[in-house]
CSV table of C-alpha atoms and ligand atoms in Angstrom, one decimal:
chain,number,residue,atom,x,y,z
C,80,UNK,CA,0.0,0.0,0.0
C,81,UNK,CA,1.5,3.4,-0.9
C,82,UNK,CA,2.3,5.8,1.9
C,83,UNK,CA,0.2,8.6,0.4
C,84,UNK,CA,-3.0,10.4,1.1
C,85,UNK,CA,-5.4,11.3,-1.7
C,86,UNK,CA,-7.6,14.3,-1.2
C,87,UNK,CA,-10.5,15.6,-3.3
C,88,UNK,CA,-11.2,19.3,-3.1
C,89,UNK,CA,-15.0,19.4,-3.4
C,90,UNK,CA,-14.8,23.1,-4.3
C,91,UNK,CA,-13.1,22.3,-7.5
C,92,UNK,CA,-13.4,18.5,-8.0
C,93,UNK,CA,-9.5,18.4,-8.2
C,94,UNK,CA,-7.7,15.4,-6.7
C,95,UNK,CA,-4.3,15.6,-5.0
C,96,UNK,CA,-2.0,13.0,-3.6
C,97,UNK,CA,0.4,13.9,-0.8
C,98,UNK,CA,3.1,11.7,0.8
C,99,UNK,CA,2.7,10.3,4.3
C,100,UNK,CA,6.0,10.3,6.2
C,101,UNK,CA,6.3,9.0,9.8
C,102,UNK,CA,2.5,9.2,10.2
C,103,UNK,CA,2.3,12.8,9.1
C,104,UNK,CA,1.6,14.8,6.1
C,105,UNK,CA,3.6,18.0,5.5
C,106,UNK,CA,1.3,21.0,6.0
C,107,UNK,CA,3.2,22.8,3.1
C,108,UNK,CA,2.0,20.0,0.7
C,109,UNK,CA,-1.6,21.4,1.2
C,110,UNK,CA,-0.5,24.8,-0.2
C,111,UNK,CA,-0.9,23.5,-3.8
C,112,UNK,CA,-4.7,23.0,-3.1
C,113,UNK,CA,-6.2,26.2,-4.6
C,114,UNK,CA,-9.5,27.3,-6.0
C,115,UNK,CA,-7.9,29.8,-8.4
C,116,UNK,CA,-4.3,30.7,-9.3
C,117,UNK,CA,-4.3,33.7,-7.0
C,118,UNK,CA,-5.7,31.7,-4.1
C,119,UNK,CA,-3.1,31.5,-1.3
C,120,UNK,CA,-3.6,27.7,-0.9
C,121,UNK,CA,-5.0,25.5,1.8
C,122,UNK,CA,-3.5,25.8,5.3
C,123,UNK,CA,-4.2,23.9,8.5
C,124,UNK,CA,-5.7,25.5,11.6
C,125,UNK,CA,-4.3,24.1,14.8
C,126,UNK,CA,-4.5,26.4,17.8
C,127,UNK,CA,-2.3,25.2,20.7
C,128,UNK,CA,-0.7,22.7,18.2
C,129,UNK,CA,-3.1,20.0,19.3
C,130,UNK,CA,-2.3,17.8,16.2
C,131,UNK,CA,0.9,19.3,14.7
C,132,UNK,CA,4.4,18.0,15.0
C,133,UNK,CA,6.7,21.0,15.1
C,134,UNK,CA,10.0,19.1,14.8
C,135,UNK,CA,11.7,15.7,14.6
C,136,UNK,CA,13.3,14.9,17.9
C,137,UNK,CA,15.4,12.0,19.3
C,138,UNK,CA,15.5,13.1,22.9
C,139,UNK,CA,12.3,12.1,24.7
C,140,UNK,CA,9.6,9.6,23.9
C,141,UNK,CA,6.2,9.8,25.6
C,142,UNK,CA,3.3,7.4,25.1
C,143,UNK,CA,0.5,9.2,26.9
C,144,UNK,CA,-2.0,6.4,26.7
C,145,UNK,CA,0.3,3.8,28.2
C,146,UNK,CA,2.0,6.1,30.6
C,147,UNK,CA,5.5,5.7,29.1
C,148,UNK,CA,8.3,8.2,29.4
C,149,UNK,CA,11.8,7.5,28.0
C,150,UNK,CA,14.9,9.7,27.7
C,151,UNK,CA,17.0,8.7,24.6
C,152,UNK,CA,15.2,5.3,24.8
C,153,UNK,CA,15.8,4.6,28.5
C,154,UNK,CA,12.7,4.2,30.7
C,155,UNK,CA,12.4,7.0,33.3
C,156,UNK,CA,11.9,4.3,36.0
C,157,UNK,CA,15.3,2.8,35.3
C,158,UNK,CA,17.1,6.2,35.2
C,159,UNK,CA,15.4,7.3,38.4
C,160,UNK,CA,16.4,4.1,40.2
C,161,UNK,CA,20.1,3.9,39.1
C,162,UNK,CA,21.5,7.1,37.7
C,163,UNK,CA,22.5,10.6,38.9
C,164,UNK,CA,21.0,13.8,37.5
C,165,UNK,CA,24.4,14.7,35.9
C,166,UNK,CA,24.5,11.3,34.1
C,167,UNK,CA,21.0,11.8,32.9
C,168,UNK,CA,21.8,15.4,31.9
C,169,UNK,CA,24.7,14.1,29.8
C,170,UNK,CA,22.5,11.4,28.3
C,171,UNK,CA,19.8,14.0,27.3
C,172,UNK,CA,22.4,16.5,25.9
C,173,UNK,CA,24.6,14.0,24.1
C,174,UNK,CA,22.4,11.0,23.3
C,175,UNK,CA,24.4,8.4,25.2
C,176,UNK,CA,25.1,7.7,28.9
C,177,UNK,CA,28.6,9.0,29.8
C,178,UNK,CA,31.6,6.7,30.2
C,179,UNK,CA,33.4,6.9,33.6
C,180,UNK,CA,35.9,9.4,32.2
C,181,UNK,CA,33.2,11.5,30.5
C,182,UNK,CA,31.2,11.6,33.7
C,183,UNK,CA,34.3,12.7,35.7
C,184,UNK,CA,35.1,15.4,33.2
C,185,UNK,CA,31.5,16.6,32.9
C,186,UNK,CA,31.1,16.7,36.7
C,187,UNK,CA,34.3,18.6,37.0
C,188,UNK,CA,33.3,21.1,34.3
C,189,UNK,CA,29.9,21.7,35.9
C,190,UNK,CA,31.4,22.0,39.4
C,191,UNK,CA,34.0,24.6,38.1
C,192,UNK,CA,31.3,26.8,36.6
C,193,UNK,CA,28.9,27.1,39.6
C,194,UNK,CA,30.0,30.6,40.8
C,195,UNK,CA,28.4,33.7,39.4
C,196,UNK,CA,29.8,37.2,38.9
C,197,UNK,CA,29.6,39.4,42.0
C,198,UNK,CA,27.4,41.8,40.0
C,199,UNK,CA,24.8,39.1,39.7
C,200,UNK,CA,24.3,39.3,43.5
C,201,UNK,CA,23.9,43.1,43.1
C,202,UNK,CA,21.4,42.5,40.4
C,203,UNK,CA,19.4,40.1,42.6
C,204,UNK,CA,19.7,42.6,45.5
C,205,UNK,CA,17.8,45.1,43.3
C,206,UNK,CA,14.6,43.1,43.6
C,207,UNK,CA,11.9,43.8,46.2
C,208,UNK,CA,12.3,41.8,49.3
C,209,UNK,CA,9.1,39.9,48.6
C,210,UNK,CA,9.8,39.4,44.9
C,211,UNK,CA,8.7,35.9,43.6
C,212,UNK,CA,11.8,33.8,43.2
C,213,UNK,CA,10.7,32.6,39.8
C,214,UNK,CA,10.6,36.2,38.6
C,215,UNK,CA,14.1,36.7,40.0
C,216,UNK,CA,15.3,33.4,38.5
C,217,UNK,CA,14.1,34.1,34.9
C,218,UNK,CA,15.3,37.8,34.9
C,219,UNK,CA,18.7,36.8,36.3
C,220,UNK,CA,19.2,34.0,33.8
C,221,UNK,CA,18.3,36.5,31.0
C,222,UNK,CA,20.8,39.0,32.5
C,223,UNK,CA,23.5,36.4,32.1
C,224,UNK,CA,23.6,37.1,28.4
C,225,UNK,CA,25.0,40.5,29.1
C,226,UNK,CA,27.8,38.9,31.2
C,227,UNK,CA,28.6,36.4,28.3
C,228,UNK,CA,28.2,38.3,25.1
C,229,UNK,CA,30.1,35.6,23.3
C,230,UNK,CA,27.0,33.4,23.7
C,231,UNK,CA,25.5,35.0,20.7
C,232,UNK,CA,27.7,32.8,18.5
C,233,UNK,CA,25.1,30.0,18.6
C,234,UNK,CA,26.2,28.3,15.4
C,235,UNK,CA,29.6,27.6,16.8
C,236,UNK,CA,29.6,24.1,18.4
C,237,UNK,CA,32.4,24.8,20.9
C,238,UNK,CA,30.7,28.0,22.0
C,239,UNK,CA,27.4,26.2,22.5
C,240,UNK,CA,29.2,23.5,24.7
C,241,UNK,CA,30.7,26.3,26.9
C,242,UNK,CA,27.3,28.1,27.4
C,243,UNK,CA,25.5,24.8,28.1
C,244,UNK,CA,28.1,24.0,30.8
C,245,UNK,CA,27.7,27.5,32.3
C,246,UNK,CA,24.0,27.3,32.3
C,247,UNK,CA,23.7,23.8,33.8
C,248,UNK,CA,26.2,24.8,36.5
C,249,UNK,CA,24.8,28.3,37.3
C,250,UNK,CA,21.1,27.7,37.4
C,251,UNK,CA,21.2,26.1,40.9
C,252,UNK,CA,23.3,29.0,42.2
C,253,UNK,CA,20.9,31.6,40.8
C,254,UNK,CA,17.9,29.6,42.1
C,255,UNK,CA,19.5,29.4,45.5
C,256,UNK,CA,20.3,33.1,45.5
C,257,UNK,CA,16.7,33.9,44.5
C,258,UNK,CA,15.6,31.9,47.5
C,259,UNK,CA,18.2,33.6,49.9
C,260,UNK,CA,17.1,37.0,48.7
C,261,UNK,CA,13.5,36.1,49.2
C,262,UNK,CA,14.3,35.0,52.8
C,263,UNK,CA,16.7,37.9,53.5
C,264,UNK,CA,19.7,35.6,53.9
C,265,UNK,CA,23.3,36.2,52.8
C,266,UNK,CA,24.5,34.4,49.7
C,267,UNK,CA,26.9,31.5,50.3
C,268,UNK,CA,29.6,30.2,48.0
C,269,UNK,CA,29.2,26.9,46.1
C,270,UNK,CA,31.0,23.9,47.8
C,271,UNK,CA,33.0,22.0,45.2
C,272,UNK,CA,33.3,18.9,47.4
C,273,UNK,CA,29.6,18.3,47.1
C,274,UNK,CA,27.4,16.7,44.4
C,275,UNK,CA,25.2,18.7,42.1
C,276,UNK,CA,22.1,18.3,44.4
C,277,UNK,CA,24.3,18.4,47.6
C,278,UNK,CA,25.8,21.7,46.6
C,279,UNK,CA,22.4,23.1,45.8
C,280,UNK,CA,21.2,22.2,49.3
C,281,UNK,CA,24.4,23.8,50.6
C,282,UNK,CA,23.7,27.0,48.6
C,283,UNK,CA,20.2,27.1,50.0
C,284,UNK,CA,20.4,26.1,53.6
C,285,UNK,CA,24.0,26.6,54.9
C,286,UNK,CA,23.9,29.0,57.8
C,287,UNK,CA,26.9,29.7,60.1
C,288,UNK,CA,28.4,26.2,60.2
C,289,UNK,CA,31.9,25.9,58.6
C,290,UNK,CA,30.8,23.0,56.3
C,291,UNK,CA,27.2,22.1,55.4
C,292,UNK,CA,26.3,18.5,56.1
C,293,UNK,CA,24.1,17.0,53.4
C,294,UNK,CA,21.5,14.4,54.4
C,295,UNK,CA,22.0,11.6,51.8
C,296,UNK,CA,18.2,10.7,51.6
C,297,UNK,CA,17.3,14.3,50.9
C,298,UNK,CA,20.2,14.7,48.4
C,299,UNK,CA,19.1,11.6,46.5
C,300,UNK,CA,15.4,12.7,46.6
C,301,UNK,CA,16.4,16.0,45.0
C,302,UNK,CA,18.5,14.2,42.4
C,303,UNK,CA,15.6,12.0,41.5
C,304,UNK,CA,13.3,15.0,41.3
C,305,UNK,CA,15.8,16.6,39.0
C,306,UNK,CA,15.9,13.5,36.8
C,307,UNK,CA,12.1,13.3,36.5
C,308,UNK,CA,11.9,17.0,35.5
C,309,UNK,CA,14.8,17.1,33.0
C,310,UNK,CA,12.8,16.9,29.8
C,311,UNK,CA,9.3,16.3,28.6
C,312,UNK,CA,9.5,16.8,24.8
C,313,UNK,CA,7.5,19.5,23.1
C,314,UNK,CA,5.7,21.1,26.1
C,315,UNK,CA,4.9,24.9,26.4
C,316,UNK,CA,8.3,26.0,27.7
C,317,UNK,CA,10.3,23.8,25.4
C,318,UNK,CA,8.3,25.1,22.4
C,319,UNK,CA,9.1,28.6,23.7
C,320,UNK,CA,12.8,27.7,23.9
C,321,UNK,CA,12.8,26.4,20.3
C,322,UNK,CA,10.8,29.4,19.1
C,323,UNK,CA,13.1,32.0,20.6
C,324,UNK,CA,16.1,29.9,19.6
C,325,UNK,CA,14.9,29.8,16.0
C,326,UNK,CA,15.6,33.5,15.8
C,327,UNK,CA,19.3,32.6,16.8
C,328,UNK,CA,19.0,34.4,20.1
C,329,UNK,CA,21.6,33.5,22.7
C,330,UNK,CA,20.8,30.6,25.0
C,331,UNK,CA,20.5,32.7,28.2
C,332,UNK,CA,17.7,34.8,26.5
C,333,UNK,CA,16.1,31.5,25.3
C,334,UNK,CA,16.2,29.9,28.8
C,335,UNK,CA,14.8,33.1,30.3
C,336,UNK,CA,11.9,32.9,27.9
C,337,UNK,CA,11.3,29.2,28.4
C,338,UNK,CA,11.4,29.8,32.2
C,339,UNK,CA,8.7,32.5,31.8
C,340,UNK,CA,6.5,30.0,30.1
C,341,UNK,CA,7.2,27.5,32.9
C,342,UNK,CA,6.1,30.1,35.4
C,343,UNK,CA,2.5,29.8,34.3
C,344,UNK,CA,0.0,28.0,36.6
C,345,UNK,CA,-1.0,25.6,33.9
C,346,UNK,CA,2.6,24.5,33.4
C,347,UNK,CA,5.5,24.6,36.0
C,348,UNK,CA,3.5,26.7,38.4
C,349,UNK,CA,1.0,23.9,39.0
C,350,UNK,CA,3.0,22.3,41.8
C,351,UNK,CA,2.6,25.6,43.7
C,352,UNK,CA,-1.1,25.6,42.9
C,353,UNK,CA,-1.4,22.1,44.2
C,354,UNK,CA,-0.1,23.1,47.7
C,355,UNK,CA,-2.3,26.1,47.8
C,356,UNK,CA,-5.3,23.9,46.8
C,357,UNK,CA,-4.5,21.3,49.5
C,358,UNK,CA,-4.2,24.0,52.1
C,359,UNK,CA,-7.5,25.5,51.0
C,360,UNK,CA,-9.2,22.1,51.3
C,361,UNK,CA,-7.8,21.8,54.8
C,362,UNK,CA,-9.2,18.5,56.0
C,363,UNK,CA,-10.3,15.2,54.3
C,364,UNK,CA,-13.9,16.0,55.3
C,365,UNK,CA,-13.9,19.0,52.9
C,366,UNK,CA,-12.9,16.8,49.9
C,367,UNK,CA,-16.3,15.8,48.6
C,368,UNK,CA,-17.5,19.4,48.6
C,369,UNK,CA,-14.3,20.5,46.8
C,370,UNK,CA,-14.6,17.8,44.1
C,371,UNK,CA,-18.3,18.8,43.6
C,372,UNK,CA,-17.2,22.5,43.0
C,373,UNK,CA,-14.5,21.4,40.5
C,374,UNK,CA,-17.2,19.3,38.6
C,375,UNK,CA,-19.4,22.4,38.5
C,376,UNK,CA,-16.5,24.2,36.7
C,377,UNK,CA,-15.5,26.3,39.7
C,378,UNK,CA,-11.8,25.8,39.4
C,379,UNK,CA,-9.7,22.8,38.6
C,380,UNK,CA,-8.2,19.9,40.5
C,381,UNK,CA,-4.6,21.1,40.3
C,382,UNK,CA,-2.0,18.4,39.7
C,383,UNK,CA,-4.6,16.4,37.7
C,384,UNK,CA,-4.9,16.1,33.9
C,385,UNK,CA,-2.3,16.4,31.2
C,386,UNK,CA,-2.4,17.2,27.5
C,387,UNK,CA,-0.4,14.1,26.7
C,388,UNK,CA,-0.9,11.6,29.5
C,389,UNK,CA,-4.3,10.0,29.4
C,390,UNK,CA,-3.2,7.5,32.1
C,391,UNK,CA,-1.1,7.8,35.3
C,392,UNK,CA,1.9,10.0,34.7
C,393,UNK,CA,4.9,7.7,35.4
C,394,UNK,CA,6.7,10.5,37.2
C,395,UNK,CA,3.8,10.9,39.6
C,396,UNK,CA,4.1,7.1,40.4
C,397,UNK,CA,7.8,7.4,41.2
C,398,UNK,CA,7.2,10.5,43.4
C,399,UNK,CA,4.3,8.9,45.3
C,400,UNK,CA,6.8,6.1,46.4
C,401,UNK,CA,9.6,8.6,47.1
C,402,UNK,CA,7.4,10.8,49.3
C,403,UNK,CA,7.4,8.0,51.9
C,404,UNK,CA,11.2,7.8,52.0
C,405,UNK,CA,11.5,11.6,52.3
C,406,UNK,CA,8.8,11.7,55.1
C,407,UNK,CA,10.8,9.1,57.0
C,408,UNK,CA,13.5,11.7,57.4
C,409,UNK,CA,11.5,14.9,57.5
C,410,UNK,CA,8.4,13.7,59.3
C,411,UNK,CA,5.1,13.0,57.6
C,412,UNK,CA,3.6,15.9,55.7
C,413,UNK,CA,0.0,16.2,57.1
C,414,UNK,CA,-1.2,17.3,53.6
C,415,UNK,CA,-0.3,13.8,52.3
C,416,UNK,CA,-3.5,12.4,53.8
C,417,UNK,CA,-5.6,15.0,51.9
C,418,UNK,CA,-3.7,14.3,48.7
C,419,UNK,CA,-4.1,10.5,49.0
C,420,UNK,CA,-7.8,10.8,49.7
C,421,UNK,CA,-8.3,13.3,47.0
C,422,UNK,CA,-6.6,11.0,44.5
C,423,UNK,CA,-8.6,8.0,45.6
C,424,UNK,CA,-12.0,9.8,45.3
C,425,UNK,CA,-11.0,11.5,41.9
C,426,UNK,CA,-9.9,8.2,40.4
C,427,UNK,CA,-13.3,6.6,41.1
C,428,UNK,CA,-15.4,9.6,40.0
C,429,UNK,CA,-17.1,9.4,36.6
C,430,UNK,CA,-16.1,13.1,35.8
C,431,UNK,CA,-12.4,12.4,36.1
C,432,UNK,CA,-12.5,8.8,34.8
C,433,UNK,CA,-14.4,9.8,31.6
C,434,UNK,CA,-12.0,12.7,30.9
C,435,UNK,CA,-9.0,10.5,31.6
C,436,UNK,CA,-7.7,12.9,34.3
C,437,UNK,CA,-5.0,11.3,36.4
C,438,UNK,CA,-2.4,12.7,38.8
C,439,UNK,CA,0.5,14.4,37.0
C,440,UNK,CA,4.1,15.0,38.2
C,441,UNK,CA,3.0,18.1,40.1
C,442,UNK,CA,0.6,16.4,42.4
C,443,UNK,CA,3.2,14.8,44.7
C,444,UNK,CA,6.3,16.9,43.9
C,445,UNK,CA,4.9,19.9,45.9
C,446,UNK,CA,4.4,17.8,49.0
C,447,UNK,CA,8.0,16.6,48.8
C,448,UNK,CA,9.4,20.1,48.2
C,449,UNK,CA,7.4,21.4,51.1
C,450,UNK,CA,8.9,18.7,53.4
C,451,UNK,CA,12.4,19.6,52.2
C,452,UNK,CA,11.5,23.1,53.6
C,453,UNK,CA,11.1,24.9,50.4
C,454,UNK,CA,8.5,27.8,50.4
C,455,UNK,CA,5.9,27.2,47.7
C,456,UNK,CA,7.1,30.1,45.7
C,457,UNK,CA,10.3,28.1,45.0
C,458,UNK,CA,8.5,25.2,43.5
C,459,UNK,CA,8.6,26.4,39.8
C,460,UNK,CA,12.2,27.4,40.3
C,461,UNK,CA,13.0,23.8,41.4
C,462,UNK,CA,11.3,22.6,38.1
C,463,UNK,CA,13.4,25.1,36.0
C,464,UNK,CA,16.8,23.9,37.3
C,465,UNK,CA,16.7,20.4,35.7
C,466,UNK,CA,14.4,21.5,32.8
C,467,UNK,CA,17.2,23.8,31.7
C,468,UNK,CA,19.0,20.6,30.5
C,469,UNK,CA,16.0,19.6,28.4
C,470,UNK,CA,15.6,23.1,27.0
C,471,UNK,CA,19.3,23.2,26.0
C,472,UNK,CA,19.2,19.8,24.4
C,473,UNK,CA,16.1,20.7,22.4
C,474,UNK,CA,17.6,24.1,21.5
C,475,UNK,CA,20.8,22.5,20.1
C,476,UNK,CA,18.8,19.8,18.3
C,477,UNK,CA,16.7,22.6,16.7
C,478,UNK,CA,19.8,24.6,15.6
C,479,UNK,CA,21.3,21.5,13.9
C,480,UNK,CA,18.0,20.4,12.2
C,481,UNK,CA,18.2,21.3,8.5
C,482,UNK,CA,14.4,21.4,8.3
C,483,UNK,CA,14.1,24.2,10.9
C,484,UNK,CA,13.8,27.9,10.1
C,485,UNK,CA,12.7,30.9,12.2
C,486,UNK,CA,9.4,30.0,13.8
C,487,UNK,CA,6.6,31.9,12.1
C,488,UNK,CA,3.1,30.4,12.1
C,489,UNK,CA,0.3,31.6,9.8
C,490,UNK,CA,-3.0,33.1,11.0
C,491,UNK,CA,-6.6,33.3,9.8
C,492,UNK,CA,-7.2,37.1,9.7
C,493,UNK,CA,-10.6,38.0,11.2
C,494,UNK,CA,-10.3,41.7,11.5
C,495,UNK,CA,-11.6,44.6,9.3
C,496,UNK,CA,-10.1,44.0,5.8
C,497,UNK,CA,-9.5,47.6,4.9
C,498,UNK,CA,-10.6,51.1,6.0
C,499,UNK,CA,-9.2,54.6,5.8
C,500,UNK,CA,-8.7,57.7,7.8
C,501,UNK,CA,-11.1,60.4,6.5
C,502,UNK,CA,-8.1,62.3,5.0
C,503,UNK,CA,-7.2,59.3,2.8
C,504,UNK,CA,-10.7,58.1,1.9
C,505,UNK,CA,-10.9,59.9,-1.4
C,506,UNK,CA,-7.5,58.7,-2.6
C,507,UNK,CA,-8.2,55.1,-1.5
C,508,UNK,CA,-11.5,55.1,-3.4
C,509,UNK,CA,-9.7,55.1,-6.7
C,510,UNK,CA,-7.4,52.2,-5.8
C,511,UNK,CA,-8.2,48.5,-6.4
C,512,UNK,CA,-9.3,46.7,-3.2
C,513,UNK,CA,-7.2,43.9,-1.8
A,121,LIG,N1,-9.6,19.5,36.9
A,121,LIG,C1,-10.9,19.5,36.5
A,121,LIG,N2,-11.2,19.3,35.2
A,121,LIG,C2,-10.2,19.2,34.3
A,121,LIG,C3,-8.9,19.3,34.7
A,121,LIG,C4,-8.6,19.4,36.1
A,121,LIG,N3,-7.3,19.5,36.5
A,121,LIG,N4,-8.1,19.2,33.6
A,121,LIG,C5,-8.9,19.1,32.6
A,121,LIG,N5,-10.2,19.1,33.0
A,121,LIG,C6,-11.4,18.9,32.2
A,121,LIG,C7,-11.7,20.2,31.4
A,121,LIG,O1,-12.6,21.1,32.1
A,121,LIG,C8,-12.3,19.6,30.2
A,121,LIG,O2,-13.6,19.2,30.5
A,121,LIG,P1,-14.8,19.5,29.4
A,121,LIG,O3,-14.5,18.5,28.3
A,121,LIG,O4,-16.1,19.1,30.1
A,121,LIG,O5,-14.8,20.9,29.0
A,121,LIG,C9,-11.6,18.3,29.9
A,121,LIG,O6,-11.1,17.9,31.2
A,121,LIG,C10,-10.4,18.5,29.0
A,121,LIG,O7,-9.6,19.6,29.5
A,121,LIG,P2,-8.7,20.5,28.6
A,121,LIG,O8,-8.5,21.8,29.3
A,121,LIG,O9,-9.2,20.5,27.2
A,121,LIG,O10,-7.3,19.7,28.6
A,121,LIG,P3,-5.9,20.3,28.1
A,121,LIG,O11,-5.2,19.1,27.5
A,121,LIG,O12,-6.1,21.5,27.3
A,121,LIG,O13,-5.3,20.7,29.6
A,121,LIG,C11,-4.0,20.8,31.5
A,121,LIG,C12,-4.2,20.0,30.2
A,121,LIG,C13,-2.7,20.2,32.2
A,121,LIG,C14,-3.7,22.2,31.2
A,121,LIG,C15,-5.2,20.6,32.4
A,121,LIG,O14,-5.5,19.2,32.6
A,121,LIG,C16,-5.1,21.4,33.7
A,121,LIG,O15,-5.4,22.6,33.7
A,121,LIG,N6,-4.7,20.7,34.8
A,121,LIG,C17,-4.5,21.4,36.0
A,121,LIG,C18,-3.1,22.1,36.0
A,121,LIG,C19,-2.0,21.2,36.1
A,121,LIG,O16,-1.9,20.2,36.9
A,121,LIG,N7,-0.9,21.4,35.3
A,121,LIG,C20,0.3,20.6,35.3
A,121,LIG,C21,0.5,19.9,34.0
A,121,LIG,S1,1.8,18.7,34.2
A,121,LIG,C22,3.3,19.6,34.4
A,121,LIG,C23,3.7,20.3,33.1
A,121,LIG,O17,4.0,19.6,32.1
A,121,LIG,O18,3.8,21.5,33.2
């Protein structure tokens, strides 16, 4: 059977055959379908890209119906069980897991780039004391482009490698400084003896002690959280990253834009919204009333539902398990009972079942973050740190993809076609109409 699609335009009776490649037709192949020679040609209308592939990618595979997530072919469950975030970051960026030597060099490179220019601290100091840490984070990452003007050479492979190292290394420092500013605490220096998540905990929580002692359970929990959030194919922030990057903007500006997309409550801001929702519910007795209000359309059950997953989000399953390990160290988060009961009721309710609404990654991550003593405003920042790796891998893939050009969707114009200021009406009357 030929891999083609035959279309008949009932306006003209004309038949067209277009190739099918990888389960898609190229939208540009529809342009030949016209009613007259001066017709622009047929386009597709797809708000929110519900059924449009924007790129070819070999980074992350998701099967939303079967609840599968793989980075470069490896199941997320295996990576979360056995690998460190820096190994997974290398895998996502390079396509293969690092050898022992590559991992050592990569760890060393990242560790050596964790410090930020002193002026970055002054820049952060300029924010209001109660500024949202995500606002500080995305502005500061954007500001880095002024510290590294060489980053504009995005078509130079060695330059890209350097900026990627810098970004992966510096985002935890900026995130921690955003938190310290938010709390009115002095900034501390990175500790090169510690792991990537261990150093992040040090940057956040070190007080007057000479050396910060990292709790290994919490360090591993953070590492796993980072692995789970590292990439998620063509989501809103990644699409933003690719879109900005397609104009050949520098990677700091691109990451700032992607972080701005992640800030939204329907995306990375959802974990913050989950905690606020659980606090609002207050006790398990209030759950039925809350569910009823959601079903009436008065708000959403935050941390539930996903554009792609129409079964349990595999990341949520890993986090639900991990929550118990973390709570063994930090003490049980009292909101866990509300979350578990809410999940139980929602998974049995016809409204949620028929719409295939299951817990997503944000449903349990917020509870863990809270037990690790993060204020809710830090939750989207904690998402942005590991996602920087995914954004950068997708950005580089886009730059190297011969099919890609500057992103520029079409529109269906619905406004007034032509009108004139009174002074020009007479002159326009004589001209042919568009
Ligand atoms: N609570 C109640 N109803 C919901 C929810 C929810 N969380 N999510 C979707 N629905 C309903 C929605 O009202 C609609 O019902 P109807 O067909 O009767 O109008 C139906 O389910 C389909 O919803 P949709 O808005 O068309 O679905 P979408 O694919 O556009 O939205 C979503 C996906 C994630 C934005 C949405 O499920 C949502 O708002 N969830 C809550 C926010 C959240 O947890 N976001 C985190 C996403 S995972 C992390 C990330 O990738 O950023």
